[in-house]
Coordinates of C-alpha atoms in Angstrom, one line a residue:
M1 CA 87.6 -153.5 3.3
V2 CA 84.9 -150.7 3.7
D3 CA 81.7 -151.9 5.3
V4 CA 78.4 -151.2 3.6
R5 CA 76.1 -150.0 6.4
Y6 CA 73.0 -149.0 4.4
D7 CA 71.4 -149.2 0.9
I8 CA 72.0 -146.4 -1.6
A9 CA 69.3 -144.2 -3.1
F10 CA 71.6 -142.4 -5.5
Q11 CA 75.1 -143.5 -6.4
L12 CA 76.8 -140.1 -6.7
Y13 CA 80.6 -140.7 -6.1
P14 CA 81.5 -144.3 -7.0
Y15 CA 84.8 -145.5 -5.7
A16 CA 87.8 -144.8 -7.9
P17 CA 91.4 -145.3 -6.9
V18 CA 93.7 -142.2 -6.8
S19 CA 97.4 -141.9 -6.9
A20 CA 97.6 -140.8 -3.3
Q21 CA 96.8 -144.4 -2.2
T22 CA 100.3 -145.5 -3.4
M23 CA 102.2 -142.4 -2.2
P24 CA 103.4 -141.0 1.1
A25 CA 100.7 -139.1 3.0
Q26 CA 99.7 -136.0 1.1
R27 CA 98.5 -132.9 2.9
H28 CA 95.2 -131.1 2.2
P29 CA 94.1 -127.7 3.6
V30 CA 90.6 -129.1 4.5
I31 CA 89.3 -132.6 4.7
V32 CA 85.6 -133.1 5.4
V33 CA 84.7 -136.5 6.8
G34 CA 81.1 -137.4 5.9
G35 CA 79.2 -136.8 2.7
G36 CA 75.8 -135.9 4.1
P37 CA 74.1 -132.6 3.6
I38 CA 76.3 -130.7 6.1
G39 CA 79.6 -132.0 4.7
M40 CA 78.5 -131.3 1.1
A41 CA 77.2 -127.9 1.8
L42 CA 80.4 -127.0 3.6
A43 CA 82.6 -128.4 0.7
L44 CA 80.5 -126.5 -1.9
D45 CA 80.8 -123.2 0.0
L46 CA 84.5 -123.6 0.6
G47 CA 85.2 -124.6 -3.0
R48 CA 83.2 -121.7 -4.4
K49 CA 85.4 -119.4 -2.3
G50 CA 88.5 -121.0 -3.9
T51 CA 89.6 -123.0 -0.8
P52 CA 90.7 -126.6 -1.7
V53 CA 88.6 -129.2 0.1
L54 CA 88.5 -133.0 0.0
V55 CA 85.4 -135.0 1.1
L56 CA 85.8 -138.5 2.4
D57 CA 82.7 -140.7 2.6
D58 CA 82.5 -144.3 3.6
H59 CA 79.8 -145.0 1.0
D60 CA 79.5 -144.0 -2.6
G61 CA 76.2 -142.1 -2.5
V62 CA 73.1 -141.1 -0.6
G63 CA 71.3 -143.5 1.7
Q64 CA 67.7 -144.5 1.2
G65 CA 64.8 -143.2 3.3
S66 CA 63.3 -139.7 3.8
R67 CA 65.1 -139.0 7.1
A68 CA 65.2 -135.2 7.3
I69 CA 62.4 -133.9 5.2
C70 CA 61.4 -130.5 6.4
F71 CA 63.7 -127.7 5.2
A72 CA 63.2 -124.1 6.5
K73 CA 63.4 -120.8 4.8
R74 CA 66.9 -120.0 6.1
T75 CA 68.2 -123.3 4.8
L76 CA 66.6 -122.6 1.4
E77 CA 68.2 -119.1 1.4
I78 CA 71.6 -120.6 2.1
A79 CA 71.0 -123.2 -0.6
N80 CA 70.1 -120.4 -3.0
R81 CA 73.4 -118.8 -2.4
L82 CA 75.2 -122.1 -3.0
G83 CA 73.2 -122.7 -6.2
A84 CA 71.0 -125.6 -5.1
G85 CA 68.0 -123.7 -3.8
K86 CA 65.8 -123.5 -6.9
R87 CA 66.0 -127.3 -7.5
M88 CA 65.0 -127.9 -3.9
I89 CA 62.0 -125.6 -4.1
D90 CA 61.0 -126.9 -7.5
K91 CA 61.1 -130.5 -6.4
G92 CA 59.8 -130.0 -2.8
V93 CA 56.3 -129.7 -1.5
V94 CA 55.8 -126.1 -0.4
W95 CA 53.7 -125.6 2.7
N96 CA 53.0 -122.8 5.2
V97 CA 49.8 -124.1 7.0
G98 CA 49.8 -126.5 9.9
K99 CA 46.8 -128.0 11.8
V100 CA 46.8 -129.3 15.4
F101 CA 44.2 -131.9 16.6
H102 CA 43.4 -133.3 19.9
G103 CA 41.7 -136.7 19.4
D104 CA 39.4 -136.1 16.4
T105 CA 38.9 -132.4 17.2
R106 CA 40.8 -129.7 15.4
V107 CA 42.3 -127.3 18.0
F108 CA 43.6 -124.6 15.7
Q109 CA 45.7 -124.0 12.5
F110 CA 48.6 -121.7 11.9
N111 CA 50.4 -120.0 9.0
L112 CA 54.2 -119.9 9.3
Q113 CA 54.6 -117.2 6.6
P114 CA 51.7 -114.8 6.7
E115 CA 53.7 -111.9 5.2
G116 CA 54.8 -111.7 1.6
G117 CA 58.0 -110.4 0.1
H118 CA 60.3 -113.4 0.5
R119 CA 61.8 -115.4 -2.4
C120 CA 61.7 -118.6 -0.4
P121 CA 58.7 -120.2 1.4
A122 CA 58.6 -120.9 5.1
F123 CA 59.2 -124.6 4.6
I124 CA 59.3 -127.3 2.0
N125 CA 59.1 -131.0 2.5
L126 CA 61.8 -132.8 0.5
Q127 CA 63.4 -136.2 1.2
Q128 CA 67.0 -135.8 2.4
P129 CA 68.4 -137.9 -0.5
Y130 CA 67.2 -135.3 -3.0
F131 CA 68.8 -132.5 -1.0
E132 CA 72.1 -134.3 -0.9
K133 CA 71.9 -135.1 -4.6
F134 CA 71.2 -131.5 -5.5
L135 CA 74.2 -130.4 -3.5
V136 CA 76.5 -133.0 -5.2
D137 CA 75.1 -132.0 -8.6
E138 CA 76.0 -128.4 -7.8
I139 CA 79.5 -129.5 -6.7
R140 CA 79.9 -131.0 -10.1
V141 CA 78.9 -127.7 -11.7
A142 CA 81.4 -125.9 -9.5
Q143 CA 84.1 -128.4 -10.3
G144 CA 83.5 -127.7 -14.0
E145 CA 84.0 -124.0 -13.2
G146 CA 87.3 -124.7 -11.5
A147 CA 86.3 -125.0 -7.9
P148 CA 88.9 -127.1 -6.0
I149 CA 86.6 -129.8 -4.6
E150 CA 87.3 -133.5 -4.6
I151 CA 85.0 -136.3 -3.3
R152 CA 86.3 -139.8 -2.6
G153 CA 83.6 -142.4 -2.1
R154 CA 84.1 -145.6 -0.1
N155 CA 87.0 -144.0 1.7
A156 CA 86.4 -144.7 5.4
V157 CA 88.5 -143.0 8.1
T158 CA 89.6 -145.7 10.5
A159 CA 92.1 -143.9 12.7
M160 CA 93.5 -140.4 13.3
D161 CA 96.4 -138.7 15.1
Q162 CA 96.2 -135.0 15.8
R163 CA 99.6 -133.3 15.6
E164 CA 100.8 -129.7 16.0
D165 CA 100.1 -128.4 12.5
H166 CA 98.0 -131.2 11.0
V167 CA 95.9 -134.3 11.5
L168 CA 97.1 -137.6 10.1
L169 CA 94.3 -140.0 9.0
D170 CA 94.2 -143.7 8.2
V171 CA 91.8 -144.3 5.4
D172 CA 90.4 -147.7 4.3
T173 CA 89.2 -148.4 0.7
P174 CA 88.2 -151.4 -1.4
D175 CA 91.9 -151.5 -2.6
G176 CA 93.3 -151.3 0.9
P177 CA 94.4 -148.6 3.4
Y178 CA 96.4 -145.4 2.9
Q179 CA 97.3 -142.3 4.9
I180 CA 96.5 -138.7 4.3
E181 CA 97.0 -135.4 6.2
A182 CA 94.7 -132.4 6.8
E183 CA 95.5 -129.0 8.0
W184 CA 91.9 -128.8 9.2
L185 CA 89.6 -131.8 9.7
I186 CA 85.9 -131.2 9.7
A187 CA 83.8 -134.0 11.2
C188 CA 80.4 -134.2 9.6
D189 CA 80.0 -137.9 10.3
G190 CA 76.7 -138.0 12.0
A191 CA 75.3 -138.5 15.5
R192 CA 77.4 -141.7 16.0
S193 CA 80.5 -139.8 14.9
P194 CA 83.5 -142.2 14.6
I195 CA 85.8 -139.2 14.7
R196 CA 84.3 -138.1 18.1
D197 CA 84.7 -141.7 19.4
M198 CA 88.3 -141.9 18.2
M199 CA 89.1 -138.7 20.1
G200 CA 87.3 -140.0 23.3
L201 CA 85.0 -136.9 23.4
S202 CA 81.8 -136.8 25.3
F203 CA 78.3 -136.2 23.9
D204 CA 76.3 -135.0 26.8
G205 CA 72.6 -134.6 27.1
R206 CA 69.3 -136.4 27.6
V207 CA 67.8 -139.5 26.0
F208 CA 64.0 -139.4 26.3
E209 CA 62.1 -142.6 27.2
D210 CA 60.1 -142.6 24.0
N211 CA 60.3 -144.2 20.5
F212 CA 58.7 -143.1 17.3
L213 CA 57.9 -145.1 14.2
I214 CA 58.5 -143.4 10.8
A215 CA 56.6 -144.8 7.8
D216 CA 57.1 -143.4 4.3
V217 CA 53.8 -144.3 2.5
K218 CA 53.3 -144.0 -1.3
M219 CA 49.7 -143.2 -2.2
T220 CA 47.5 -140.9 -4.1
A221 CA 45.5 -138.9 -1.5
D222 CA 43.4 -135.7 -1.4
F223 CA 44.8 -134.5 1.9
P224 CA 45.9 -130.9 1.6
T225 CA 49.5 -129.9 1.6
E226 CA 49.7 -129.1 5.3
R227 CA 51.4 -130.4 8.5
W228 CA 48.8 -132.3 10.5
F229 CA 49.6 -133.2 14.1
W230 CA 47.5 -135.1 16.6
F231 CA 47.7 -135.3 20.3
E232 CA 46.1 -138.5 21.5
P233 CA 45.0 -139.5 17.9
P234 CA 41.7 -141.2 17.5
F235 CA 43.0 -144.0 15.3
K236 CA 43.9 -147.4 16.9
D237 CA 47.4 -148.0 18.3
A238 CA 48.6 -144.6 17.2
G239 CA 50.2 -143.9 20.6
Q240 CA 50.2 -140.5 22.3
S241 CA 50.8 -138.5 19.1
A242 CA 51.0 -138.8 15.3
L243 CA 52.2 -136.6 12.5
L244 CA 51.3 -136.5 8.7
H245 CA 53.3 -134.7 6.1
K246 CA 53.3 -134.8 2.3
Q247 CA 56.5 -135.3 0.4
P248 CA 57.3 -135.3 -3.3
D249 CA 56.6 -138.3 -5.5
D250 CA 53.2 -139.1 -3.8
I251 CA 55.1 -140.1 -0.6
W252 CA 53.5 -139.3 2.8
R253 CA 55.5 -139.2 6.0
I254 CA 53.7 -140.6 9.0
D255 CA 55.2 -140.6 12.5
F256 CA 53.6 -142.6 15.4
Q257 CA 54.6 -142.3 19.0
L258 CA 55.2 -145.8 20.3
G259 CA 56.3 -145.3 23.9
W260 CA 59.5 -146.5 25.6
D261 CA 59.2 -150.2 26.4
I262 CA 58.8 -151.7 22.9
D263 CA 60.0 -154.7 20.9
R264 CA 61.6 -152.9 18.0
E265 CA 61.8 -156.0 15.8
K266 CA 58.1 -156.7 16.3
E267 CA 57.1 -153.1 15.7
L268 CA 59.0 -153.0 12.4
K269 CA 57.2 -156.0 11.0
E270 CA 55.3 -155.0 7.9
E271 CA 52.0 -156.4 9.2
N272 CA 52.2 -154.3 12.4
I273 CA 53.1 -151.2 10.6
R274 CA 50.2 -151.7 8.1
A275 CA 47.8 -152.2 11.0
R276 CA 48.7 -148.7 12.3
V277 CA 48.6 -147.1 8.9
D278 CA 45.3 -148.8 8.0
A279 CA 43.7 -147.4 11.2
M280 CA 44.8 -143.9 10.3
L281 CA 43.9 -144.0 6.6
G282 CA 40.9 -146.3 6.8
E283 CA 40.5 -149.9 5.9
G284 CA 41.0 -150.6 2.2
A285 CA 43.4 -147.6 1.7
D286 CA 45.6 -148.3 -1.3
Y287 CA 49.3 -147.6 -0.5
E288 CA 52.8 -149.0 -0.5
L289 CA 55.3 -148.9 2.3
E290 CA 58.5 -147.2 0.9
W291 CA 60.7 -147.0 4.0
T292 CA 60.3 -147.5 7.8
S293 CA 62.4 -146.8 10.8
I294 CA 62.2 -146.3 14.6
Y295 CA 64.0 -143.4 16.3
T296 CA 64.5 -142.4 19.9
F297 CA 64.3 -138.8 21.1
Q298 CA 67.7 -137.5 22.1
C299 CA 68.9 -134.0 22.9
R300 CA 72.7 -133.9 23.2
R301 CA 75.7 -131.8 22.3
M302 CA 79.5 -131.7 22.6
R303 CA 80.8 -129.2 25.1
E304 CA 83.0 -127.6 22.4
F305 CA 82.7 -127.9 18.7
R306 CA 86.4 -127.1 18.0
H307 CA 89.2 -129.4 19.3
D308 CA 92.4 -127.8 18.0
R309 CA 92.5 -128.8 14.3
V310 CA 89.4 -130.9 14.4
I311 CA 86.0 -129.2 14.1
F312 CA 82.6 -130.8 14.5
A313 CA 79.5 -129.8 12.6
G314 CA 75.9 -131.1 12.3
D315 CA 74.7 -134.2 14.1
S316 CA 78.3 -135.0 15.1
A317 CA 78.3 -131.9 17.3
H318 CA 74.7 -131.7 18.4
Q319 CA 71.5 -133.8 18.2
V320 CA 67.9 -132.9 18.8
S321 CA 64.6 -134.7 18.4
P322 CA 63.1 -134.6 14.9
F323 CA 59.9 -132.7 15.9
G324 CA 60.6 -129.0 15.0
A325 CA 62.8 -129.8 12.0
R326 CA 65.9 -128.5 13.8
G327 CA 68.5 -131.1 12.9
A328 CA 69.4 -130.7 9.3
N329 CA 68.4 -127.1 9.3
S330 CA 70.7 -126.2 12.2
G331 CA 73.5 -128.3 10.6
V332 CA 73.3 -126.3 7.4
Q333 CA 73.7 -123.1 9.5
D334 CA 76.8 -124.7 11.0
A335 CA 78.3 -125.1 7.6
D336 CA 77.3 -121.6 6.7
N337 CA 78.9 -120.2 9.8
L338 CA 82.1 -122.2 9.5
A339 CA 82.9 -121.8 5.8
W340 CA 83.7 -118.1 5.7
K341 CA 85.7 -118.3 8.9
L342 CA 87.8 -121.2 7.8
D343 CA 88.4 -119.6 4.4
L344 CA 89.7 -116.4 6.0
V345 CA 92.0 -118.4 8.4
L346 CA 93.4 -120.5 5.5
R347 CA 94.1 -117.4 3.5
G348 CA 95.9 -115.8 6.4
L349 CA 93.4 -113.0 6.7
A350 CA 92.2 -113.9 10.2
A351 CA 93.8 -115.6 13.2
D352 CA 92.7 -119.2 13.9
A353 CA 91.0 -117.8 17.1
L354 CA 88.2 -116.9 14.7
L355 CA 87.4 -120.6 14.6
D356 CA 86.7 -120.5 18.3
T357 CA 83.7 -118.3 17.5
Y358 CA 82.3 -121.0 15.3
S359 CA 81.9 -123.1 18.5
E360 CA 80.7 -120.0 20.5
E361 CA 78.0 -119.1 18.0
R362 CA 76.8 -122.6 16.9
A363 CA 76.9 -124.0 20.5
Y364 CA 74.6 -121.1 21.4
G365 CA 72.4 -122.1 18.5
A366 CA 72.5 -125.7 19.6
D367 CA 71.5 -124.8 23.1
E368 CA 68.5 -122.9 21.7
N369 CA 67.4 -125.8 19.6
I370 CA 67.9 -128.3 22.5
L371 CA 65.8 -126.1 24.8
N372 CA 63.0 -125.9 22.3
S373 CA 63.2 -129.6 21.4
T374 CA 63.2 -130.6 25.1
R375 CA 60.2 -128.4 25.8
A376 CA 58.4 -130.0 22.8
T377 CA 59.1 -133.5 24.0
D378 CA 57.9 -132.7 27.5
F379 CA 54.6 -131.3 26.1
L380 CA 54.2 -134.3 23.8
T381 CA 54.8 -136.8 26.5
P382 CA 53.7 -135.5 29.9
K383 CA 55.8 -137.2 32.7
S384 CA 53.1 -137.1 35.4
E385 CA 49.3 -137.0 35.7
I386 CA 49.3 -133.3 36.7
S387 CA 51.4 -132.5 33.7
K388 CA 48.9 -134.3 31.4
V389 CA 46.0 -132.4 33.1
F390 CA 47.9 -129.1 32.4
R391 CA 48.7 -130.1 28.8
D392 CA 45.1 -131.1 28.0
A393 CA 43.8 -127.9 29.6
I394 CA 45.9 -125.9 27.3
L395 CA 44.7 -127.8 24.3
D396 CA 41.1 -127.2 25.4
L397 CA 41.7 -123.5 25.8
A398 CA 43.4 -123.2 22.5
K399 CA 40.3 -124.3 20.6
A400 CA 38.6 -121.0 21.3
H401 CA 41.3 -118.6 22.8
K402 CA 44.2 -117.4 20.8
F403 CA 46.3 -116.5 23.9
A404 CA 46.6 -120.3 24.7
R405 CA 47.8 -121.3 21.2
P406 CA 51.5 -120.3 21.6
M407 CA 51.6 -122.6 24.6
V408 CA 50.7 -125.6 22.5
N409 CA 53.9 -127.3 21.6
S410 CA 53.8 -129.9 18.8
G411 CA 57.4 -129.1 17.9
R412 CA 58.5 -125.4 17.7
L413 CA 59.5 -125.3 14.0
S414 CA 63.0 -124.2 13.1
I415 CA 63.9 -120.6 12.9
P416 CA 67.5 -119.2 12.5
C417 CA 69.5 -118.3 15.5
V418 CA 70.2 -114.7 16.4
Y419 CA 73.7 -114.3 17.9
D420 CA 72.6 -111.8 20.6
G421 CA 75.4 -110.6 22.8
L422 CA 78.2 -112.7 21.3
S423 CA 81.8 -111.7 20.7
L424 CA 81.8 -110.9 16.9
N425 CA 78.9 -108.4 17.2
G426 CA 79.8 -104.8 16.4
P427 CA 77.9 -101.6 17.4
D428 CA 74.1 -101.3 17.0
H429 CA 73.7 -97.5 16.6
L430 CA 70.4 -97.7 14.7
D431 CA 67.0 -97.5 16.4
G432 CA 65.8 -99.8 13.8
P433 CA 63.7 -103.0 13.4
D434 CA 64.4 -105.7 16.0
R435 CA 64.3 -108.4 13.4
T436 CA 67.4 -107.0 11.7
R437 CA 69.4 -106.2 14.9
V438 CA 73.0 -107.0 15.2
G439 CA 73.5 -110.7 15.3
A440 CA 70.4 -111.5 13.3
P441 CA 70.3 -113.1 9.9
C442 CA 69.2 -110.7 7.2
A443 CA 65.5 -110.7 6.3
D444 CA 64.8 -110.9 2.6
A445 CA 62.9 -108.2 0.8
P446 CA 61.7 -107.7 -2.8
L447 CA 63.6 -105.0 -4.7
Q448 CA 62.8 -103.4 -8.0
D449 CA 65.0 -106.0 -9.5
G450 CA 65.0 -109.3 -7.7
F451 CA 65.4 -109.9 -3.9
L452 CA 67.8 -108.4 -1.4
L453 CA 69.4 -111.7 -0.4
D454 CA 70.4 -112.4 -4.0
N455 CA 72.7 -109.4 -3.7
L456 CA 74.5 -110.6 -0.6
S457 CA 76.8 -113.0 -2.3
G458 CA 79.0 -114.5 0.4
A459 CA 81.4 -111.6 1.0
F460 CA 81.4 -108.9 3.6
T461 CA 78.8 -106.3 2.3
V462 CA 78.1 -102.7 3.2
L463 CA 74.4 -102.1 2.7
A464 CA 73.5 -98.4 2.5
I465 CA 69.8 -97.4 2.5
D466 CA 68.8 -93.8 1.7
T467 CA 72.3 -92.6 2.4
D468 CA 75.7 -92.7 0.7
A469 CA 78.2 -95.5 1.5
P470 CA 81.8 -94.7 2.3
A471 CA 84.3 -95.6 -0.4
L472 CA 85.7 -98.8 1.0
T473 CA 86.7 -101.9 -1.0
E474 CA 88.8 -103.8 1.5
V475 CA 90.0 -103.9 5.1
D476 CA 93.3 -105.6 5.9
G477 CA 93.1 -107.5 2.6
I478 CA 89.4 -108.6 3.1
A479 CA 87.3 -107.6 0.2
I480 CA 84.1 -105.6 0.8
T481 CA 81.2 -105.2 -1.6
T482 CA 78.8 -102.3 -1.4
L483 CA 75.1 -102.2 -2.1
V484 CA 73.4 -98.8 -2.2
L485 CA 69.6 -98.8 -2.3
A486 CA 67.1 -95.9 -2.3
T487 CA 63.6 -96.8 -0.9
E488 CA 62.0 -94.4 -3.4
K489 CA 63.1 -96.4 -6.4
D490 CA 64.3 -99.8 -5.1
D491 CA 61.6 -100.7 -2.6
P492 CA 58.3 -101.3 -4.5
T493 CA 56.5 -102.9 -1.7
G494 CA 57.8 -101.0 1.3
A495 CA 59.3 -104.2 2.8
L496 CA 62.8 -102.9 2.7
R497 CA 61.9 -99.8 4.7
E498 CA 59.9 -101.8 7.2
R499 CA 62.5 -104.5 7.7
Y500 CA 65.7 -102.4 7.7
L501 CA 64.8 -98.8 8.5
G502 CA 61.6 -98.7 10.6
D503 CA 61.4 -95.0 11.7
A504 CA 65.0 -94.3 10.9
P505 CA 65.7 -91.9 8.0
S506 CA 68.6 -94.0 6.7
A507 CA 70.8 -96.9 7.6
I508 CA 74.1 -98.5 7.0
Y509 CA 74.5 -102.2 7.7
L510 CA 77.7 -104.3 7.7
I511 CA 76.7 -107.8 6.7
R512 CA 78.8 -110.9 7.3
P513 CA 79.5 -113.5 4.5
D514 CA 76.8 -115.7 6.2
Q515 CA 74.3 -112.9 5.9
H516 CA 74.2 -112.1 9.6
V517 CA 74.2 -108.5 10.6
A518 CA 77.6 -107.5 12.0
A519 CA 76.9 -103.8 12.8
R520 CA 74.5 -101.1 11.9
W521 CA 74.3 -97.3 12.1
V522 CA 72.1 -94.4 10.8
T523 CA 75.3 -93.3 8.9
A524 CA 78.9 -94.4 9.3
D525 CA 82.3 -93.5 8.0
A526 CA 85.0 -95.8 6.6
P527 CA 86.9 -96.1 9.9
A528 CA 83.8 -97.1 11.8
I529 CA 83.0 -99.8 9.3
A530 CA 86.6 -101.0 9.3
D531 CA 86.6 -101.3 13.1
A532 CA 83.3 -103.3 13.0
L533 CA 84.7 -105.6 10.4
R534 CA 87.8 -106.3 12.5
T535 CA 85.5 -107.1 15.4
A536 CA 83.6 -109.5 13.1
I537 CA 86.7 -111.5 12.3
G538 CA 87.7 -111.9 15.9
R539 CA 90.3 -109.3 16.4
G540 CA 90.8 -109.1 20.2
C541 CA 89.7 -112.7 20.8
A542 CA 91.4 -114.3 23.8
H543 CA 93.7 -116.5 21.6
D544 CA 94.4 -113.9 19.0
T545 CA 98.1 -113.1 18.7

């Protein structure tokens, strides 16, 4: 029988028996274990590419509670490509401004997106259940259009056996167990990953001696739509820091830093939570407690994200502290990175060594996130008296001096990883803007008709600006799309020139399916582009044969 571990916010894929439960083990090209945002984003991306994918989840819908709430521009851009971005932005609370306080004094404020010319905002706040629901809704749309995606709710993987050309899974259901096979198994089963445990794999890193209380509070308040963070907050029993964020549906997310040596059961009692919230909002404040939880800071990752035919993504592969909104956002980028590579491998257009570069690139991104998350945690909770003196001196300086503000670390907010110096990068023969260098995700820009990223649809793309593009529709069976733009007629704001040309007279970019820059030149011929594409699919990798 499948255990029910949590309450459901939205029942999205109720259990239904399938014929496979009474048949010998059937083989699937891809099985995704875990129906959270990472698993569903990956399934949607693969299915829209035509790759059959089966999702197994041990529940029949989305768990309650806000959990991840802060979704960054890059995540929204990926969701746009998958079809779910507009609903996220329409439902979410858009914000760009944050304020930092020390005690009851405002230290400074910041704007995360001071420039225009982007379809998506810097961040939205949206409860994780809505994000998952919108992804599943889009999967239903894709299924209606013929995408080969299947979701089986209340199908819990209980054992696995990795073999030479597949993985055999034991699956439990309300009607009993059955077996199934996967050519590729993708573990998106969370920080406590059962798949990782079944394989006896390590999850190394650091557990910080601190706990944080989350309270989702429903109330009508006139606070602005901003991120407010307090060091040593002035309200009673708030701990060393506190955070206030607005969510949809008149829900406000409050985080209190509790310290390490706590009685979790006592802290989660409603009267104790209300005492802290009352101290923050003022006696007599009218609110309801919607959801509460306590979490411990952890920064950990697996050494490798690929283990033969089993690949880990999201929290099952890496975990960071919530401050900085790096968990779900980095997980969505995992799915974005993996989908196109797995699709090419399954279609025989790339060697499976390409999947090693998923681990290379996303472990690089995880290390960047862990470094930023660890630094934030050390700044939030100084480990010695001299560290606290240093931290408080920076806060005092930041009130009046801009140079000190970058040193204030209340959680460096998520930005996409640039794959500098990694193996899939091609030549950078353009003295162009640093922000669109090889390895970087493409920056959006308004065009005469729409936005640039809307025209990068998930295939390899040759982007030619103020120059002709070579006639090239495919390389070794891999389709290439071409986008030719002229700044004189297609660049009404000048953002395209600023972000992609700089002082260069023209440019040709080769852009990967995940919208990262694979190579760029002032001009390029077809053989140069073909060579760069071969590099971008891992030709010459150590395991390539």
